[in-house]
Structures are given as structure tokens and as C-alpha cells.
Amino acid sequence: MAVLNFPRTEHPSKAYGYKGSCEEREGRSCVRYKCGLPCNTIQDVLHQRPNWIEVKDDGEWDFNWCDVGWLRENFDHTYMEEHVRINHFRNHYELTRKNLMVKNLKRYQKQLERKVGRIEASNCDFFPCTFALPSEYHLFVEEFNRSPGSTWIMKPVGKSQGKGIFLFRKLKDIIEWKKDGSRSEEQKDGVQVKSYVAQRYIENPYLINGRKFDLRVYVLVTSYVPLKAWLYRDGFARFSGTRFSLSSIDDKYMHLTNVSVQKTAPDYDHEKGCKWQMQQLRRYLTAKHGREVVETLFKEMDNIFVRSLQSVQKVIINDKHCFELYGYDILLDQNLKPWLIEVNASPSHMPSCQEDYEMKCRLLEDTLNVVDMEGRLTGKEKRVGGYDLMWNDGPVYREDANLQTYGSSGFTANTHLGCVNDREKQLRQLLKPFPCQRKA
């Protein structure tokens, strides 16, 4: 795998006066960390964090940034002391596997309709019509036949970065999954059946300069019981490199916005990339549609984040040692309705350009600030760096907001996605100095 080497710039932590290194400290003032990812932005952030020291192999650790493979193999066999933290919940896949996410959302929506009513349940109408294949093949065919000529998109449930995705309009294009679904249990024993989701394709995406894009938004969950979630102010829009048209459904550079796909295009510009920062997108939409329309759009996205987390709150195995940084993928249609496409448990931290690298450094640095291994927070903060507390066993309101009921129009949350991220100033006021800085 090729690794992008960006020139070293002043690390975000240096901007607010942190000095010293972990090797200079001894005892409990150090945080021993383990990172199972290859050369990556998270490695840089961990390495440059004051008073943190990396441990290798079987060394004891206080903090572990691992991949989901390590978690699957080791979590149940690892004893963790009170202070230890790890970056995934045990069954994170309930939200991050495409088929399970939809299953949990459908169940949650039915529960709301039964307990509260259809109006409340309609707040969950933010994911496209989706079926798990091969298990729901017959249900899918019924829906498919109701709208002949519609475009559908097929996605493998356990893959990312656009791998294995294709669009189709004819049932013959997915006949192999029908065959898999009709096998007997005995026949399936010897053959692994591929699991996919068939999802109605959003045929009217919002376009900028004729190109489709989606949004990557970061949500940090530090507890499911009670639910405590933070929304990061920065994020980005990922653009396709080819002007959108439904006349050609086989062009992956037109329909898939994944950077891993776009960067393989013959005319991809590696210096400019294919992203807008979230602040740039919000300014563009505000200039074109007005502040009130854009405020409504971003409030509807707040609703997506909270409702999706609530849909898995009772099935996720809560553990005080765990936190999760989710990467939400949101698509806007031409009516400025946001659609939840998927949620990623391991959003890529590999930068596509220098600006992207710096944004992800800020994101990861603030993630560590919220997790607070150093014990510098009180636990009552509503903002930490670029993170705003969105939900704390109930909606968290902005300081200047009037209390509203959690109803059909959503809620006025303490969120500032795409707004100014003056994190350095806020962190200077909020955080106590690191121990080594106090001694100095």
C-alpha cells in the first residue's frame, strides 16, 4: 500500500502550548498506548501526544486504538482495569454492517409507531428502501416489480471503500443471489453465501457543478447506557469526478463518491483531490438557499445521528472501557433531504491531501481529549475542542436555544456541524495543562 508522506507541520497540540514527551515522564503520568494500524494519521497523533508512550507486542497498555479484526479475536479474552480504554464496542457491527443497520432501524421504527404513533415513526424515514439478500430476495422482488425501470444499487455487507458495489435495473443481473438463497441448509454448509443489500438508488441527488457528492460526518459515542454522543464540527463532502447522469449506470466514477474509487480515475488530480470541507459546503448551500433552509437541513441530519444510535442502544453491549468514532455517510437529494447511506466503524484516517491530513489530526486529537485519559475534564462539558455534546441521556440544547419538545420536527441540538471550529481558543480555556507542562 502506498503511503502519502506530507511535510511535518506544527502539530495541533503545539498550538495550545503542550510541551514535553512521554519518554521524559515516569509512572502514572504516562499513558501507555497500543496502535494496531499501519502508518496512519492516528499514529502521528498518538506519537506526538504529550506523556503518551507506545508499547509493542504483549506490553501492558492503558489505551488501545485497534482494528475490528483485533477486537474480534482478543476482546473477550482481555482483562481491562478500570481506567483502560479501547476504540470499539464489542458488537459495533449492529450499526456498521449495512444489513444489520437497516434491520435495527426498521425494528426501531416499528416500535415507535406501535408505542407513540406514525408521526413519531416518520422521523426515521431517512434511509432508502433496502433488502438483505439472499434472505429477503422474495420481498425484494415484490418491491422491485412495483416500480419497473427503477435503479437499484447492490452492496456487499462486509466491505468498504466501494468494493463490490454495482447498479442494476434488471433482475437477471442478480440471479446468482437468487440461486444462493434457494439452496438447502445442507448445500450451504460447503459454500459460503455472499450477503448483500439491495437498496433503492437515490436517482435525484443534489448536484454541484453537475457532480454527485456525499457527506462524511464524525460522531463520537462514549457510552450507550446512558447514551452520550458528540458531533464534530468538521467533516467533508466527497465528489464524483464525472458529471451525473442516469443514462449510464456502469460508470463507477459517476455514481460512487468513495475517494478510494475516485483516485483511480485517469484524470484524478491528486493535488486538488475531490473534497470540500464541511464549512465550504455549508457556506455554498446558505448562499444558494438561505440560512433557514440550511438550518433545517442540518437539524434533519442531527435527527439521523440520534435516531440511528437509539435504534441500536438496546442491542449494543455497553462497556465503560469502550468508545466509538463513527463515520456517517449522508447523501442529499435535490430537495435537500438527507439520506443515511451507511455508518463506518473504522472511517479512513488516510489523508488525500495536506488539508485533509490537518483536519483528521484535529479530529483525532479532539477524540483523545474527549476520552480524557489524563483526567483533565469535569464530565460536565458541552464542548471539547471541535466536538459538541449532542446527546447526554436526552437532547443537549444550545446555550441560546429555547427548550423544545422532542417531536415531529426533531430538536434544537447543541450542534455546529460546518460552523467555525475555533478549537484552539476553546481548548486553551478548557483544559488544564499536562502534568509535564505544570512542572516546567
Short mmCIF file of C-alpha atoms in Angstrom, two decimals:
data_model
loop_
_atom_site.label_atom_id
_atom_site.label_comp_id
_atom_site.label_asym_id
_atom_site.label_seq_id
_atom_site.Cartn_x
_atom_site.Cartn_y
_atom_site.Cartn_z
CA MET A 1 0.00 0.00 0.00
CA ALA A 2 1.35 3.40 -0.96
CA VAL A 3 1.73 5.81 1.90
CA LEU A 4 1.31 9.55 1.43
CA ASN A 5 4.14 11.49 3.03
CA PHE A 6 3.15 15.03 3.95
CA PRO A 7 5.63 17.59 5.25
CA ARG A 8 5.59 17.84 9.00
CA THR A 9 3.70 20.89 10.20
CA GLU A 10 3.18 22.11 13.71
CA HIS A 11 1.01 19.52 15.42
CA PRO A 12 -2.36 20.77 16.72
CA SER A 13 -1.30 20.12 20.32
CA LYS A 14 1.57 22.58 19.96
CA ALA A 15 -0.90 25.35 19.14
CA TYR A 16 -2.12 25.45 22.71
CA GLY A 17 1.17 25.20 24.50
CA TYR A 18 1.65 21.50 25.33
CA LYS A 19 5.30 20.58 25.76
CA GLY A 20 7.34 17.63 26.81
CA SER A 21 7.24 13.99 25.74
CA CYS A 22 6.14 10.80 27.36
CA GLU A 23 9.62 9.35 27.42
CA GLU A 24 10.58 12.15 29.82
CA ARG A 25 7.95 11.04 32.30
CA GLU A 26 7.71 8.01 34.51
CA GLY A 27 4.94 6.31 36.44
CA ARG A 28 1.24 7.00 36.15
CA SER A 29 1.65 10.36 34.49
CA CYS A 30 2.29 8.43 31.27
CA VAL A 31 -0.40 6.82 29.16
CA ARG A 32 0.79 3.57 27.60
CA TYR A 33 -0.86 3.15 24.22
CA LYS A 34 -1.04 0.45 21.60
CA CYS A 35 -1.99 1.07 17.98
CA GLY A 36 -2.63 -1.82 15.62
CA LEU A 37 -2.97 0.26 12.47
CA PRO A 38 -0.22 0.73 9.89
CA CYS A 39 1.37 4.12 9.21
CA ASN A 40 -1.57 6.44 9.53
CA THR A 41 -2.70 9.82 10.83
CA ILE A 42 -3.71 8.23 14.14
CA GLN A 43 -0.12 7.01 14.57
CA ASP A 44 1.14 10.57 14.19
CA VAL A 45 -1.39 11.96 16.67
CA LEU A 46 -0.68 9.30 19.29
CA HIS A 47 3.08 9.62 18.89
CA GLN A 48 3.04 13.40 19.34
CA ARG A 49 0.63 13.48 22.28
CA PRO A 50 2.42 14.65 25.45
CA ASN A 51 3.01 11.95 28.09
CA TRP A 52 1.91 9.08 25.85
CA ILE A 53 4.31 6.23 25.17
CA GLU A 54 3.83 3.38 22.70
CA VAL A 55 4.09 -0.23 23.84
CA LYS A 56 4.80 -3.09 21.47
CA ASP A 57 3.63 -6.69 21.21
CA ASP A 58 2.46 -8.03 24.59
CA GLY A 59 3.29 -4.97 26.67
CA GLU A 60 0.65 -3.70 29.09
CA TRP A 61 -1.40 -0.81 27.74
CA ASP A 62 -3.85 1.78 29.03
CA PHE A 63 -5.24 2.79 25.64
CA ASN A 64 -5.68 0.71 22.51
CA TRP A 65 -6.58 2.00 19.05
CA CYS A 66 -7.16 -1.32 17.32
CA ASP A 67 -8.80 -2.55 14.15
CA VAL A 68 -12.02 -4.56 14.28
CA GLY A 69 -10.14 -7.78 13.47
CA TRP A 70 -8.05 -7.48 16.65
CA LEU A 71 -11.19 -6.70 18.63
CA ARG A 72 -12.98 -9.78 17.32
CA GLU A 73 -10.10 -12.08 18.23
CA ASN A 74 -8.97 -10.60 21.55
CA PHE A 75 -11.67 -8.55 23.28
CA ASP A 76 -13.37 -11.41 25.10
CA HIS A 77 -10.02 -12.73 26.37
CA THR A 78 -8.56 -9.43 27.57
CA TYR A 79 -8.77 -8.24 31.17
CA MET A 80 -9.08 -4.47 31.39
CA GLU A 81 -8.61 -2.40 34.51
CA GLU A 82 -10.92 0.47 35.41
CA HIS A 83 -9.01 3.20 33.57
CA VAL A 84 -8.35 1.31 30.31
CA ARG A 85 -9.99 2.47 27.06
CA ILE A 86 -10.40 0.84 23.64
CA ASN A 87 -11.81 2.36 20.45
CA HIS A 88 -14.64 -0.07 19.61
CA PHE A 89 -17.69 -1.51 21.30
CA ARG A 90 -17.81 -5.29 21.31
CA ASN A 91 -20.65 -5.60 18.77
CA HIS A 92 -20.21 -2.32 16.91
CA TYR A 93 -21.34 -4.13 13.75
CA GLU A 94 -25.00 -3.79 14.80
CA LEU A 95 -24.79 -0.27 13.38
CA THR A 96 -21.90 -0.54 10.94
CA ARG A 97 -22.80 -3.63 8.91
CA LYS A 98 -25.18 -2.49 6.18
CA ASN A 99 -27.75 -5.25 6.67
CA LEU A 100 -27.81 -5.02 10.46
CA MET A 101 -28.07 -1.23 10.41
CA VAL A 102 -31.22 -1.42 8.28
CA LYS A 103 -32.62 -4.29 10.35
CA ASN A 104 -32.23 -2.30 13.57
CA LEU A 105 -33.62 0.88 12.03
CA LYS A 106 -36.70 -0.95 10.72
CA ARG A 107 -37.31 -2.55 14.11
CA TYR A 108 -36.89 0.75 15.92
CA GLN A 109 -39.26 2.49 13.52
CA LYS A 110 -41.93 -0.17 14.10
CA GLN A 111 -41.50 0.19 17.87
CA LEU A 112 -42.01 3.95 17.62
CA GLU A 113 -45.12 3.52 15.50
CA ARG A 114 -46.58 1.00 17.95
CA LYS A 115 -45.75 2.98 21.11
CA VAL A 116 -46.00 6.62 20.02
CA GLY A 117 -47.62 6.76 16.60
CA ARG A 118 -46.93 7.16 12.91
CA ILE A 119 -45.91 10.80 13.10
CA GLU A 120 -43.07 10.00 15.50
CA ALA A 121 -42.08 6.94 13.47
CA SER A 122 -41.88 9.11 10.35
CA ASN A 123 -38.78 10.73 11.90
CA CYS A 124 -36.98 7.54 10.85
CA ASP A 125 -37.81 7.92 7.16
CA PHE A 126 -34.21 8.76 6.32
CA PHE A 127 -32.85 5.52 4.85
CA PRO A 128 -33.60 4.20 1.34
CA CYS A 129 -35.77 1.12 0.83
CA THR A 130 -33.35 -1.75 1.49
CA PHE A 131 -33.44 -5.56 1.49
CA ALA A 132 -30.91 -8.11 2.73
CA LEU A 133 -30.02 -10.69 0.09
CA PRO A 134 -30.32 -13.57 -0.33
CA SER A 135 -32.58 -13.92 2.75
CA GLU A 136 -35.11 -11.26 1.68
CA TYR A 137 -34.92 -11.92 -2.04
CA HIS A 138 -38.64 -12.63 -2.47
CA LEU A 139 -39.62 -9.47 -0.58
CA PHE A 140 -37.20 -7.54 -2.74
CA VAL A 141 -38.72 -8.94 -5.97
CA GLU A 142 -42.19 -7.83 -4.87
CA GLU A 143 -40.96 -4.28 -4.31
CA PHE A 144 -38.87 -4.34 -7.49
CA ASN A 145 -41.91 -5.26 -9.59
CA ARG A 146 -43.95 -2.39 -8.13
CA SER A 147 -41.64 0.16 -9.77
CA PRO A 148 -40.31 -1.23 -13.07
CA GLY A 149 -37.43 0.73 -14.54
CA SER A 150 -36.16 1.96 -11.18
CA THR A 151 -32.46 1.88 -10.43
CA TRP A 152 -31.15 -0.21 -7.52
CA ILE A 153 -27.69 -0.47 -6.02
CA MET A 154 -26.12 -3.68 -4.74
CA LYS A 155 -23.59 -3.59 -1.89
CA PRO A 156 -21.71 -6.38 -0.08
CA VAL A 157 -22.49 -6.03 3.63
CA GLY A 158 -18.97 -6.56 4.93
CA LYS A 159 -16.88 -4.49 2.53
CA SER A 160 -15.95 -0.81 2.33
CA GLN A 161 -14.31 1.71 0.00
CA GLY A 162 -16.79 0.97 -2.79
CA LYS A 163 -15.65 -2.63 -3.28
CA GLY A 164 -18.16 -4.96 -4.93
CA ILE A 165 -20.81 -2.25 -5.49
CA PHE A 166 -22.81 -2.05 -8.73
CA LEU A 167 -26.05 -0.57 -10.03
CA PHE A 168 -28.76 -2.56 -11.83
CA ARG A 169 -32.24 -2.30 -13.34
CA LYS A 170 -32.89 -5.93 -14.27
CA LEU A 171 -33.38 -8.94 -12.02
CA LYS A 172 -31.16 -11.08 -14.22
CA ASP A 173 -28.22 -9.01 -13.03
CA ILE A 174 -28.52 -10.54 -9.56
CA ILE A 175 -29.65 -14.05 -10.45
CA GLU A 176 -26.68 -15.59 -8.64
CA TRP A 177 -28.01 -14.33 -5.30
CA LYS A 178 -31.38 -15.89 -6.02
CA LYS A 179 -29.63 -19.22 -6.54
CA ASP A 180 -27.74 -18.84 -3.28
CA GLY A 181 -30.98 -18.05 -1.47
CA SER A 182 -32.72 -21.18 -2.75
CA ARG A 183 -30.03 -23.59 -1.57
CA SER A 184 -30.87 -26.02 1.19
CA GLU A 185 -29.07 -25.72 4.52
CA GLU A 186 -27.06 -28.83 3.68
CA GLN A 187 -25.88 -27.32 0.43
CA LYS A 188 -24.90 -24.08 2.14
CA ASP A 189 -22.58 -25.90 4.56
CA GLY A 190 -19.91 -26.29 1.91
CA VAL A 191 -20.33 -22.92 0.20
CA GLN A 192 -20.16 -19.50 1.79
CA VAL A 193 -23.14 -17.47 0.64
CA LYS A 194 -22.30 -13.82 -0.05
CA SER A 195 -24.51 -11.36 1.83
CA TYR A 196 -25.52 -8.18 0.07
CA VAL A 197 -28.05 -5.42 0.47
CA ALA A 198 -30.17 -4.28 -2.46
CA GLN A 199 -31.05 -0.64 -1.95
CA ARG A 200 -33.21 1.71 -3.99
CA TYR A 201 -30.81 4.12 -5.65
CA ILE A 202 -31.31 7.82 -5.00
CA GLU A 203 -31.97 8.87 -8.59
CA ASN A 204 -32.26 12.61 -7.87
CA PRO A 205 -29.12 13.51 -5.89
CA TYR A 206 -28.28 17.13 -5.18
CA LEU A 207 -25.61 18.16 -7.67
CA ILE A 208 -22.91 20.81 -7.53
CA ASN A 209 -21.38 21.65 -10.91
CA GLY A 210 -23.26 18.64 -12.24
CA ARG A 211 -21.50 16.22 -9.91
CA LYS A 212 -22.83 13.94 -7.22
CA PHE A 213 -21.38 14.05 -3.71
CA ASP A 214 -21.97 12.64 -0.25
CA LEU A 215 -21.03 13.86 3.22
CA ARG A 216 -18.70 12.28 5.75
CA VAL A 217 -19.69 13.30 9.29
CA TYR A 218 -17.99 12.17 12.51
CA VAL A 219 -19.93 11.14 15.61
CA LEU A 220 -18.17 10.01 18.81
CA VAL A 221 -20.07 7.77 21.26
CA THR A 222 -18.54 7.42 24.72
CA SER A 223 -21.45 5.48 26.25
CA TYR A 224 -24.63 3.71 25.17
CA VAL A 225 -26.10 3.37 28.68
CA PRO A 226 -26.80 6.18 29.10
CA LEU A 227 -26.37 7.31 25.51
CA LYS A 228 -23.73 10.02 25.23
CA ALA A 229 -22.79 11.25 21.77
CA TRP A 230 -20.64 14.06 20.39
CA LEU A 231 -20.78 15.62 16.91
CA TYR A 232 -17.62 17.01 15.30
CA ARG A 233 -17.78 20.41 13.61
CA ASP A 234 -15.52 19.46 10.72
CA GLY A 235 -16.23 16.91 8.01
CA PHE A 236 -16.20 16.94 4.26
CA ALA A 237 -18.12 16.37 1.03
CA ARG A 238 -16.72 13.76 -1.37
CA PHE A 239 -17.39 14.47 -5.05
CA SER A 240 -17.51 12.18 -8.03
CA GLY A 241 -15.21 13.11 -10.88
CA THR A 242 -17.76 12.68 -13.67
CA ARG A 243 -20.95 14.65 -14.34
CA PHE A 244 -24.02 12.76 -13.12
CA SER A 245 -26.41 11.00 -15.49
CA LEU A 246 -28.75 8.03 -15.22
CA SER A 247 -28.12 7.12 -18.83
CA SER A 248 -25.01 5.19 -17.78
CA ILE A 249 -25.26 3.12 -14.60
CA ASP A 250 -21.98 1.26 -15.16
CA ASP A 251 -19.67 4.26 -14.65
CA LYS A 252 -18.34 3.91 -11.10
CA TYR A 253 -16.59 7.29 -11.30
CA MET A 254 -20.01 8.90 -11.81
CA HIS A 255 -22.03 7.08 -9.16
CA LEU A 256 -19.58 6.19 -6.37
CA THR A 257 -18.05 9.04 -4.36
CA ASN A 258 -15.56 6.96 -2.37
CA VAL A 259 -12.11 8.54 -2.54
CA SER A 260 -10.58 5.08 -2.96
CA VAL A 261 -12.60 4.76 -6.16
CA GLN A 262 -12.19 8.32 -7.46
CA LYS A 263 -8.41 8.38 -7.09
CA THR A 264 -8.11 5.52 -9.61
CA ALA A 265 -9.75 7.65 -12.33
CA PRO A 266 -7.39 8.52 -15.20
CA ASP A 267 -8.00 12.26 -14.80
CA TYR A 268 -7.93 12.41 -10.97
CA ASP A 269 -5.99 15.40 -9.63
CA HIS A 270 -4.03 14.21 -6.59
CA GLU A 271 -3.20 17.78 -5.52
CA LYS A 272 -6.76 19.13 -5.59
CA GLY A 273 -8.43 15.87 -4.58
CA CYS A 274 -12.22 15.53 -4.71
CA LYS A 275 -13.32 17.02 -1.38
CA TRP A 276 -14.85 20.16 0.06
CA GLN A 277 -14.53 20.90 3.74
CA MET A 278 -17.90 20.96 5.54
CA GLN A 279 -17.63 24.71 6.21
CA GLN A 280 -17.24 25.38 2.48
CA LEU A 281 -20.28 23.26 1.67
CA ARG A 282 -22.41 24.95 4.32
CA ARG A 283 -21.45 28.40 3.01
CA TYR A 284 -22.32 27.34 -0.55
CA LEU A 285 -25.73 25.96 0.43
CA THR A 286 -26.50 29.01 2.58
CA ALA A 287 -25.65 31.40 -0.26
CA LYS A 288 -27.86 29.45 -2.65
CA HIS A 289 -30.83 28.51 -0.46
CA GLY A 290 -30.75 30.82 2.56
CA ARG A 291 -29.90 30.32 6.20
CA GLU A 292 -33.29 28.99 7.32
CA VAL A 293 -33.37 26.20 4.72
CA VAL A 294 -29.83 25.11 5.58
CA GLU A 295 -30.55 25.19 9.33
CA THR A 296 -33.48 22.84 8.69
CA LEU A 297 -31.27 20.52 6.63
CA PHE A 298 -28.61 20.30 9.34
CA LYS A 299 -31.27 19.77 12.01
CA GLU A 300 -32.60 16.84 9.97
CA MET A 301 -29.08 15.40 9.92
CA ASP A 302 -28.92 15.76 13.72
CA ASN A 303 -32.09 13.67 13.81
CA ILE A 304 -30.41 10.96 11.71
CA PHE A 305 -27.44 10.70 14.05
CA VAL A 306 -29.52 10.45 17.22
CA ARG A 307 -32.23 8.13 15.86
CA SER A 308 -29.70 5.72 14.36
CA LEU A 309 -27.84 5.49 17.69
CA GLN A 310 -31.11 4.98 19.55
CA SER A 311 -32.01 2.16 17.16
CA VAL A 312 -29.06 0.09 18.43
CA GLN A 313 -28.91 1.38 22.00
CA LYS A 314 -30.53 -1.75 23.45
CA VAL A 315 -28.51 -4.23 21.39
CA ILE A 316 -25.02 -2.73 21.64
CA ILE A 317 -23.09 -4.29 24.53
CA ASN A 318 -22.26 -1.22 26.60
CA ASP A 319 -18.85 -1.27 28.26
CA LYS A 320 -17.26 1.58 30.21
CA HIS A 321 -13.92 0.76 28.60
CA CYS A 322 -15.22 1.38 25.07
CA PHE A 323 -15.82 4.36 22.82
CA GLU A 324 -16.52 4.54 19.09
CA LEU A 325 -15.71 7.12 16.43
CA TYR A 326 -18.29 6.60 13.69
CA GLY A 327 -18.04 7.91 10.14
CA TYR A 328 -21.54 8.66 8.84
CA ASP A 329 -22.15 8.79 5.09
CA ILE A 330 -25.05 11.11 4.21
CA LEU A 331 -26.44 11.80 0.73
CA LEU A 332 -28.57 14.86 -0.12
CA ASP A 333 -31.27 14.68 -2.77
CA GLN A 334 -32.35 17.61 -4.94
CA ASN A 335 -34.99 18.55 -2.36
CA LEU A 336 -32.24 18.86 0.29
CA LYS A 337 -33.50 15.80 2.11
CA PRO A 338 -30.63 13.95 3.84
CA TRP A 339 -30.43 10.16 3.45
CA LEU A 340 -28.38 7.83 5.64
CA ILE A 341 -26.33 5.60 3.34
CA GLU A 342 -24.14 3.80 5.87
CA VAL A 343 -22.15 4.12 9.09
CA ASN A 344 -18.47 3.16 9.30
CA ALA A 345 -16.81 1.73 12.42
CA SER A 346 -13.34 2.38 11.05
CA PRO A 347 -13.57 5.57 8.99
CA SER A 348 -10.42 6.05 6.99
CA HIS A 349 -7.81 8.33 8.52
CA MET A 350 -5.55 8.15 5.48
CA PRO A 351 -5.34 11.71 4.13
CA SER A 352 -5.89 12.57 0.50
CA CYS A 353 -4.13 15.95 0.73
CA GLN A 354 -2.45 18.24 3.26
CA GLU A 355 -5.72 19.97 4.21
CA ASP A 356 -7.34 16.58 4.78
CA TYR A 357 -4.40 15.49 6.93
CA GLU A 358 -4.67 18.55 9.15
CA MET A 359 -8.43 18.14 9.56
CA LYS A 360 -8.05 14.49 10.58
CA CYS A 361 -5.28 15.38 13.02
CA ARG A 362 -7.66 17.85 14.70
CA LEU A 363 -10.44 15.26 14.75
CA LEU A 364 -8.29 12.56 16.34
CA GLU A 365 -6.62 14.93 18.80
CA ASP A 366 -10.05 16.07 19.99
CA THR A 367 -11.26 12.47 20.18
CA LEU A 368 -8.45 11.80 22.66
CA ASN A 369 -9.37 14.99 24.50
CA VAL A 370 -12.96 13.79 24.96
CA VAL A 371 -11.90 10.27 26.00
CA ASP A 372 -9.68 12.10 28.52
CA MET A 373 -7.14 9.52 29.64
CA GLU A 374 -5.34 12.31 31.51
CA GLY A 375 -8.36 13.17 33.69
CA ARG A 376 -8.44 16.88 32.85
CA LEU A 377 -12.21 17.22 32.28
CA THR A 378 -15.02 17.54 34.82
CA GLY A 379 -17.53 15.41 32.87
CA LYS A 380 -19.96 18.34 32.58
CA GLU A 381 -18.52 19.86 29.42
CA LYS A 382 -20.83 20.57 26.48
CA ARG A 383 -17.94 21.27 24.16
CA VAL A 384 -14.41 19.89 23.89
CA GLY A 385 -12.35 21.31 21.03
CA GLY A 386 -14.22 20.66 17.81
CA TYR A 387 -16.73 18.32 19.47
CA ASP A 388 -20.15 19.47 20.66
CA LEU A 389 -22.13 17.26 23.06
CA MET A 390 -25.22 16.34 21.06
CA TRP A 391 -26.94 13.84 23.35
CA ASN A 392 -26.49 13.06 27.04
CA ASP A 393 -29.31 10.70 28.03
CA GLY A 394 -31.51 13.27 26.30
CA PRO A 395 -31.04 16.18 23.88
CA VAL A 396 -28.44 18.78 24.75
CA TYR A 397 -29.53 22.28 23.78
CA ARG A 398 -27.51 25.23 22.67
CA GLU A 399 -26.94 27.89 25.28
CA ASP A 400 -29.10 30.35 23.35
CA ALA A 401 -31.87 27.87 22.41
CA ASN A 402 -35.37 27.76 23.81
CA LEU A 403 -36.33 24.34 25.13
CA GLN A 404 -38.40 22.38 22.64
CA THR A 405 -40.14 19.07 22.87
CA TYR A 406 -38.63 16.14 21.04
CA GLY A 407 -41.31 15.83 18.38
CA SER A 408 -42.02 15.58 14.69
CA SER A 409 -39.74 18.48 13.81
CA GLY A 410 -36.76 16.99 15.65
CA PHE A 411 -34.95 19.14 18.22
CA THR A 412 -32.65 22.14 18.50
CA ALA A 413 -29.43 20.41 19.36
CA ASN A 414 -26.14 21.70 20.69
CA THR A 415 -24.56 21.01 17.31
CA HIS A 416 -22.50 23.20 14.98
CA LEU A 417 -21.66 20.96 12.01
CA GLY A 418 -19.98 23.01 9.32
CA CYS A 419 -19.66 26.07 11.57
CA VAL A 420 -16.48 27.81 12.71
CA ASN A 421 -14.17 25.43 14.55
CA ASP A 422 -12.19 27.72 16.87
CA ARG A 423 -10.94 24.72 18.80
CA GLU A 424 -7.52 26.07 19.81
CA LYS A 425 -9.03 29.01 21.69
CA GLN A 426 -11.66 26.80 23.34
CA LEU A 427 -9.10 24.19 24.40
CA ARG A 428 -6.85 26.81 25.98
CA GLN A 429 -9.75 27.92 28.16
CA LEU A 430 -10.99 24.40 28.91
CA LEU A 431 -8.06 22.09 29.51
CA LYS A 432 -5.67 22.09 32.41
CA PRO A 433 -2.02 21.84 31.41
CA PHE A 434 -0.47 18.41 31.07
CA PRO A 435 1.48 17.32 34.17
CA CYS A 436 4.84 17.86 32.48
CA GLN A 437 3.83 21.39 31.50
CA ARG A 438 2.87 22.24 35.09
CA LYS A 439 6.29 21.07 36.34
CA ALA A 440 8.04 23.08 33.68
#
